[in-house]
Amino acid sequence: MLGSRRRFLLRKRSVQTISCCRVPFAVQMFCVWTVGLSCLVLLAGCRESAPEFDVNRVRAMSLEISRDVPTEAALQDVSPLIETLFGTPQSPRWPVEWMATDEQRSLVSLDRLKIAAGGVTSDQENAHTGLYQEHCVICHGISGSGAGPASRYQVPYPRDFRAGVFKWKSTSRSEKPTRDDLMQLLVKGIPGTPMPSFSILPPSEREAIVDYVIYLSVRGEVERELLAFAIDMLDYDTTPPEEDLRLRLVSTADSAEVPSEMTEGQEAIAEVIDDVVGRWTSAEPTPVPPYPELEGDELAASIERGKEIFHGQIANCAGCHGQGGAGGLPSLDYDDWTKDFTTRIGISPDDKDAVKPFRKAGALPPRQIDPRVLAGGIMHGGGDPETLYRRIQNGIAGTPMPSVEISEDSAGKTGLSPDQAWDLVNYLSEMIANP
Amino acid sequence: MASTTNHASAYSTPESDLGQAAVPQSRWPRRLAVALVVLVWPLIWVGGLVTTYDAGMSVPDWPGTYGYNLFLYPLSTWLLGPFDLFIEHGHRLLGALVGFVAIGFLIASWRGDSRRWVTVLAGAVLLAVIGQGVLGGMRVTMSARVLAMIHGCTGPAFFALCVVAACVTGNHWRRKSVLEAAGVGVSEAGPSQSPRMFLPILMVAIAYLQIVLGAQLRHALPTASPGMFAHTAMTHAATAILFAFLAGVAWWRMRGCGDLTLSRPAAGLVCFVGVQILLGVGTWIVNYGYPPILESLPGSASYRLESKNLLDAWIVTGHVATGSLILAVSTLLAVRLKRRRAVLAEWRSSREL
């Protein structure tokens, strides 16, 4: 009994001692936070791994619906092949062995790719690496899909490089942009959109980013084309085809070397790479005739003629951009990146149930593309006369904005003469400056 | 009464514990606690700039700097070198200075403050600054963005803790001062009813939630899903509006009790939240352009974003720093109110006796 009484008194004293030392509420909260955050640190340490390129499942699903053939077997072969050819976000490769010409091989520099790739670092000489993750990935995503973490609320959505389609360029509608086009975009940005200007970066870093964008675009387009090739030409179905037709490198998994005797599948790989890279190396700006510098009455007359063309039947700009470029006419149309998984495979972008699987696979919600309000507006791709001329001549790739044929022969029939195109440019410039 | 004293909490510490003790209280704990507050907020600014400029990995080693001891890194290379290196190494030096001040605060509390729990608090401050430094170091050595996010979340919590330390070592913590602020002896009716603790505690929780949500956006991983980012952004914005409402209610409630030590921080909170919402909108605009809801504003159609623009960087970093300030002031409000309630409860019970 005495023992239990003593234990009781000891316990009571210890309770009193603890009560004396009661710590403030804030300290208690701090302790709770500390424990909670320690758990988070442990979890974070286990979870974080180097980012990897995501597989283009949206493309695979589009092919599956349009061709009515399962694409999982093709995806199983194409995904490791793409990684072998092009490497990873930390260690990119440029498959020069599979390219036919020196021009293709030197389209991008592996040294510059390595500067743009990987995680963000810098040193005492201010040499930065991981430029893509530092400047681009938050919007364009790790594989250049345009579905980066911050893409959802951006208007317009960030560009999906993997389709190989670029809006703002000096080349014809179906061609790739030139390096200079991409460099100009990095320097000037795209006013009125979330694409910033990177004029503060040294030219060498901008060059590295251009290389990496081209690399992502080529990688993504080769993936897209190989998936289509596998289904259309190589008999991929629920199971892979015979060995000769499979899209596989026979040599070791880490090697991208071209075998001395290629299978049909490997010939397809070479063909697709040559086609995609070849279109980048062959891209040239479309020629633009000299701009006729006009003043006074001559300029006023040119603007008046341009106004007629703007509202006329051939160019019919007002049909979308509204009278005087004031806008207000909804197009009910979508850009090509959205059409790729909707209207082109017979799915209505408004059909949420049909679109849902594509959303889950990484596609952004379909969003209508409206014609620009030109009056008093700003031209996203540049507003100088030469650029406006090319915009009329080539349209805007990936969008409903069409091109107009510009030649003396077609003038007045199906197109405009160069002088008429310049009249239209003068009217547009006047409309932008003085709405 | 002696028994009551023994069982009292930190909030109901009797006057004899501070101000009228037999041994005079040292002023150093207060001075060093204020120094911590004054140093930690700029530390958060510099840390915010490190993230804004993606400079976290500009010094690849830790605890040294490019092989040098942290304090022996050549001054000329630091001051005249790249900006990224300047802010990252500066962040580390400032953090180390805060660590030294925290050591001083612990010693000063141990030697100069008879309240044992203040020494415990000072120990917690020191442990927190060490932990925060180790977390920052692990972020570098492991090159882990998630750790950078957690480091960004623990920084404001540490700042709030320093504010608590400054609060409990200050004059307003004294029983006499609390009673005066509550109006005891001013009118026959006595002090007005104290507001409930629920609202300030809720505000501390929401202010910290906002910091965590903001860190999720700021340190988003390259592979994070756009849907999750969008949900986080929307929750962040909606919670900001809720917090602004709560801050207004808190100011109204604190004014009602006539205690300036409560109503002034509450009024400050309303101002900070207003500034913070503007900075938040600015942060979105300089990062991602005008959101559709603001596209009718003049200049939105032609606005051109510029990467690493100086003003933009300060807007974004200011948003981070103001978030920490809001958490700290909310915590101050909660701690002061808790103290007032405890002291008035004691005062009432002593009158009844």
Short mmCIF file of C-alpha atoms in Angstrom, two decimals, chain A residues 122-358:
data_model
loop_
_atom_site.label_atom_id
_atom_site.label_comp_id
_atom_site.label_asym_id
_atom_site.label_seq_id
_atom_site.Cartn_x
_atom_site.Cartn_y
_atom_site.Cartn_z
CA SER A 122 24.71 27.69 -63.02
CA ASP A 123 28.32 28.25 -62.03
CA GLN A 124 30.73 31.00 -61.03
CA GLU A 125 31.16 31.99 -64.68
CA ASN A 126 27.38 32.38 -65.00
CA ALA A 127 27.20 29.43 -67.39
CA HIS A 128 23.69 28.02 -67.11
CA THR A 129 22.48 24.52 -67.90
CA GLY A 130 18.96 23.13 -67.83
CA LEU A 131 17.72 26.10 -69.84
CA TYR A 132 14.57 24.34 -71.02
CA GLN A 133 13.54 23.47 -67.47
CA GLU A 134 14.43 26.97 -66.32
CA HIS A 135 12.52 28.92 -68.95
CA CYS A 136 10.11 26.70 -70.89
CA VAL A 137 8.97 23.58 -69.09
CA ILE A 138 6.34 25.18 -66.83
CA CYS A 139 4.25 25.96 -69.94
CA HIS A 140 5.43 23.64 -72.72
CA GLY A 141 5.91 20.52 -70.58
CA ILE A 142 8.87 18.18 -70.35
CA SER A 143 8.26 16.57 -73.77
CA GLY A 144 7.16 19.79 -75.49
CA SER A 145 3.52 18.68 -75.49
CA GLY A 146 2.26 22.17 -74.66
CA ALA A 147 0.57 20.69 -71.58
CA GLY A 148 3.03 21.94 -68.99
CA PRO A 149 1.88 22.42 -65.41
CA ALA A 150 0.78 26.04 -65.98
CA SER A 151 -0.82 25.52 -69.39
CA ARG A 152 -4.45 25.04 -68.40
CA TYR A 153 -5.46 28.70 -68.00
CA GLN A 154 -3.24 30.17 -70.69
CA VAL A 155 -4.78 31.81 -73.74
CA PRO A 156 -3.77 30.54 -76.21
CA TYR A 157 -2.44 27.22 -74.98
CA PRO A 158 1.33 26.83 -75.15
CA ARG A 159 2.56 25.30 -78.41
CA ASP A 160 2.71 21.52 -78.72
CA PHE A 161 6.06 21.12 -80.49
CA ARG A 162 5.49 17.42 -81.19
CA ALA A 163 3.13 18.03 -84.10
CA GLY A 164 5.90 19.95 -85.87
CA VAL A 165 3.49 22.79 -86.66
CA PHE A 166 4.48 26.38 -85.84
CA LYS A 167 2.39 29.50 -86.36
CA TRP A 168 4.84 32.36 -86.54
CA LYS A 169 7.37 31.81 -89.28
CA SER A 170 8.63 33.16 -92.57
CA THR A 171 8.22 29.90 -94.46
CA SER A 172 5.22 28.58 -96.32
CA ARG A 173 2.27 27.17 -94.41
CA SER A 174 3.29 23.51 -94.63
CA GLU A 175 6.98 24.06 -93.97
CA LYS A 176 8.94 24.13 -90.74
CA PRO A 177 10.14 27.45 -89.38
CA THR A 178 13.74 28.51 -89.87
CA ARG A 179 16.14 28.80 -86.95
CA ASP A 180 15.94 32.55 -87.39
CA ASP A 181 12.13 32.44 -87.00
CA LEU A 182 12.44 30.63 -83.68
CA MET A 183 15.22 32.96 -82.57
CA GLN A 184 13.07 36.01 -83.36
CA LEU A 185 10.26 34.57 -81.24
CA LEU A 186 12.63 34.12 -78.32
CA VAL A 187 13.94 37.66 -78.66
CA LYS A 188 10.60 39.41 -79.19
CA GLY A 189 8.23 37.07 -77.40
CA ILE A 190 4.60 37.07 -78.52
CA PRO A 191 2.84 40.19 -77.18
CA GLY A 192 -0.65 39.58 -75.88
CA THR A 193 0.12 35.94 -75.09
CA PRO A 194 1.94 34.24 -72.21
CA MET A 195 5.03 33.69 -74.40
CA PRO A 196 7.70 35.99 -72.93
CA SER A 197 10.64 37.70 -74.53
CA PHE A 198 13.99 36.15 -73.65
CA SER A 199 15.98 39.12 -74.86
CA ILE A 200 17.78 39.23 -71.52
CA LEU A 201 19.44 35.88 -72.19
CA PRO A 202 22.81 35.77 -73.94
CA PRO A 203 22.55 34.71 -77.61
CA SER A 204 24.37 31.45 -76.89
CA GLU A 205 21.63 30.42 -74.44
CA ARG A 206 18.89 31.35 -76.88
CA GLU A 207 20.66 29.25 -79.53
CA ALA A 208 20.67 26.31 -77.11
CA ILE A 209 16.94 26.74 -76.46
CA VAL A 210 16.24 26.87 -80.22
CA ASP A 211 18.20 23.64 -80.62
CA TYR A 212 16.23 21.99 -77.85
CA VAL A 213 12.88 23.11 -79.29
CA ILE A 214 13.83 21.67 -82.68
CA TYR A 215 15.02 18.50 -80.93
CA LEU A 216 11.70 18.12 -79.07
CA SER A 217 9.75 18.81 -82.23
CA VAL A 218 11.72 16.25 -84.26
CA ARG A 219 11.52 13.71 -81.44
CA GLY A 220 7.77 14.21 -81.08
CA GLU A 221 7.06 14.13 -84.80
CA VAL A 222 9.15 11.01 -85.33
CA GLU A 223 7.16 9.37 -82.54
CA ARG A 224 3.88 10.44 -84.15
CA GLU A 225 4.92 9.32 -87.62
CA LEU A 226 6.32 5.99 -86.46
CA LEU A 227 3.10 5.19 -84.64
CA ALA A 228 1.13 5.92 -87.80
CA PHE A 229 3.63 4.00 -89.93
CA ALA A 230 3.39 1.01 -87.61
CA ILE A 231 -0.38 0.85 -87.96
CA ASP A 232 -0.68 1.79 -91.63
CA MET A 233 2.31 0.02 -93.16
CA LEU A 234 3.81 -2.52 -90.76
CA ASP A 235 0.80 -4.61 -89.78
CA TYR A 236 0.82 -3.79 -86.10
CA ASP A 237 -2.45 -4.91 -84.53
CA THR A 238 -3.29 -6.43 -81.17
CA THR A 239 0.10 -8.12 -81.45
CA PRO A 240 3.32 -6.98 -83.13
CA PRO A 241 3.99 -8.15 -86.69
CA GLU A 242 6.73 -10.59 -87.70
CA GLU A 243 10.28 -9.72 -86.62
CA ASP A 244 11.32 -8.15 -89.95
CA LEU A 245 8.53 -5.59 -89.74
CA ARG A 246 8.96 -4.62 -86.12
CA LEU A 247 10.16 -1.17 -85.15
CA ARG A 248 13.10 -2.33 -83.13
CA LEU A 249 16.82 -1.90 -83.11
CA VAL A 250 18.39 -5.32 -83.28
CA SER A 251 21.60 -4.24 -81.56
CA THR A 252 21.95 -3.50 -77.86
CA ALA A 253 19.26 -1.48 -76.18
CA ASP A 254 21.52 1.52 -75.61
CA SER A 255 22.80 1.75 -79.13
CA ALA A 256 21.24 3.85 -81.84
CA GLU A 257 23.62 2.55 -84.51
CA VAL A 258 22.35 1.63 -87.95
CA PRO A 259 22.79 -2.08 -88.65
CA SER A 260 24.60 -3.06 -91.84
CA GLU A 261 21.57 -4.96 -93.07
CA MET A 262 18.33 -3.26 -92.15
CA THR A 263 15.01 -4.94 -91.62
CA GLU A 264 11.88 -3.42 -93.12
CA GLY A 265 11.05 -1.97 -89.75
CA GLN A 266 14.45 -0.29 -89.54
CA GLU A 267 14.10 1.05 -93.05
CA ALA A 268 10.85 2.64 -91.89
CA ILE A 269 12.71 4.26 -88.99
CA ALA A 270 15.31 5.71 -91.37
CA GLU A 271 12.62 6.88 -93.76
CA VAL A 272 10.62 8.67 -91.05
CA ILE A 273 13.70 10.35 -89.57
CA ASP A 274 14.86 11.46 -93.02
CA ASP A 275 11.41 12.85 -93.80
CA VAL A 276 11.00 14.78 -90.53
CA VAL A 277 14.56 16.12 -90.26
CA GLY A 278 14.70 16.77 -93.99
CA ARG A 279 11.72 19.12 -93.76
CA TRP A 280 13.56 21.13 -91.11
CA THR A 281 16.71 21.46 -93.19
CA SER A 282 14.85 22.36 -96.36
CA ALA A 283 12.80 25.17 -94.82
CA GLU A 284 13.37 28.51 -96.52
CA PRO A 285 11.61 31.87 -96.10
CA THR A 286 9.11 32.59 -98.84
CA PRO A 287 10.26 35.43 -101.12
CA VAL A 288 8.66 38.83 -100.60
CA PRO A 289 8.83 41.51 -103.30
CA PRO A 290 10.25 44.90 -102.30
CA TYR A 291 7.84 47.00 -100.26
CA PRO A 292 6.72 50.03 -102.25
CA GLU A 293 7.29 52.99 -99.94
CA LEU A 294 4.29 55.27 -100.54
CA GLU A 295 3.43 58.67 -99.07
CA GLY A 296 0.60 61.18 -99.14
CA ASP A 297 -2.12 60.65 -101.71
CA GLU A 298 -0.49 57.52 -103.09
CA LEU A 299 -0.52 55.91 -99.66
CA ALA A 300 -4.12 57.02 -99.04
CA ALA A 301 -5.18 55.51 -102.38
CA SER A 302 -3.33 52.28 -101.57
CA ILE A 303 -5.08 52.08 -98.20
CA GLU A 304 -8.43 52.65 -99.89
CA ARG A 305 -7.74 49.83 -102.36
CA GLY A 306 -6.63 47.63 -99.48
CA LYS A 307 -9.91 48.33 -97.73
CA GLU A 308 -11.83 47.10 -100.75
CA ILE A 309 -9.72 43.95 -100.90
CA PHE A 310 -10.20 43.36 -97.15
CA HIS A 311 -13.97 43.45 -97.60
CA GLY A 312 -13.97 41.88 -101.08
CA GLN A 313 -14.78 38.38 -102.27
CA ILE A 314 -11.26 37.07 -102.96
CA ALA A 315 -9.46 37.80 -99.69
CA ASN A 316 -12.70 38.15 -97.73
CA CYS A 317 -10.85 39.05 -94.52
CA ALA A 318 -13.98 40.74 -93.18
CA GLY A 319 -15.76 37.37 -93.35
CA CYS A 320 -13.91 36.35 -90.17
CA HIS A 321 -12.29 39.51 -88.79
CA GLY A 322 -15.43 41.63 -89.15
CA GLN A 323 -16.07 44.96 -90.86
CA GLY A 324 -13.00 47.14 -90.52
CA GLY A 325 -11.25 44.36 -88.58
CA ALA A 326 -13.42 45.05 -85.57
CA GLY A 327 -13.95 41.32 -84.90
CA GLY A 328 -17.06 40.05 -83.23
CA LEU A 329 -17.57 37.13 -85.57
CA PRO A 330 -17.13 33.79 -83.79
CA SER A 331 -15.64 31.12 -86.03
CA LEU A 332 -16.89 28.06 -84.13
CA ASP A 333 -13.64 26.52 -85.29
CA TYR A 334 -10.66 24.93 -83.55
CA ASP A 335 -6.94 24.85 -84.10
CA ASP A 336 -5.19 21.83 -85.62
CA TRP A 337 -3.80 20.62 -82.28
CA THR A 338 -7.38 20.25 -81.01
CA LYS A 339 -8.74 18.88 -84.28
CA ASP A 340 -6.08 16.18 -84.11
CA PHE A 341 -8.04 14.35 -81.43
CA THR A 342 -11.53 15.61 -82.20
CA THR A 343 -13.00 16.60 -85.55
CA ARG A 344 -10.40 14.77 -87.65
CA ILE A 345 -11.35 11.46 -86.07
CA GLY A 346 -15.07 12.15 -85.98
CA ILE A 347 -15.36 13.40 -82.40
CA SER A 348 -17.18 16.61 -81.59
CA PRO A 349 -15.08 18.85 -79.31
CA ASP A 350 -18.31 19.59 -77.42
CA ASP A 351 -18.84 15.90 -76.65
CA LYS A 352 -17.32 15.82 -73.16
CA ASP A 353 -17.72 12.06 -72.76
CA ALA A 354 -15.90 11.35 -76.00
CA VAL A 355 -13.13 13.85 -75.22
CA LYS A 356 -12.67 12.68 -71.64
CA PRO A 357 -10.31 9.75 -72.44
CA PHE A 358 -8.08 12.14 -74.41
#
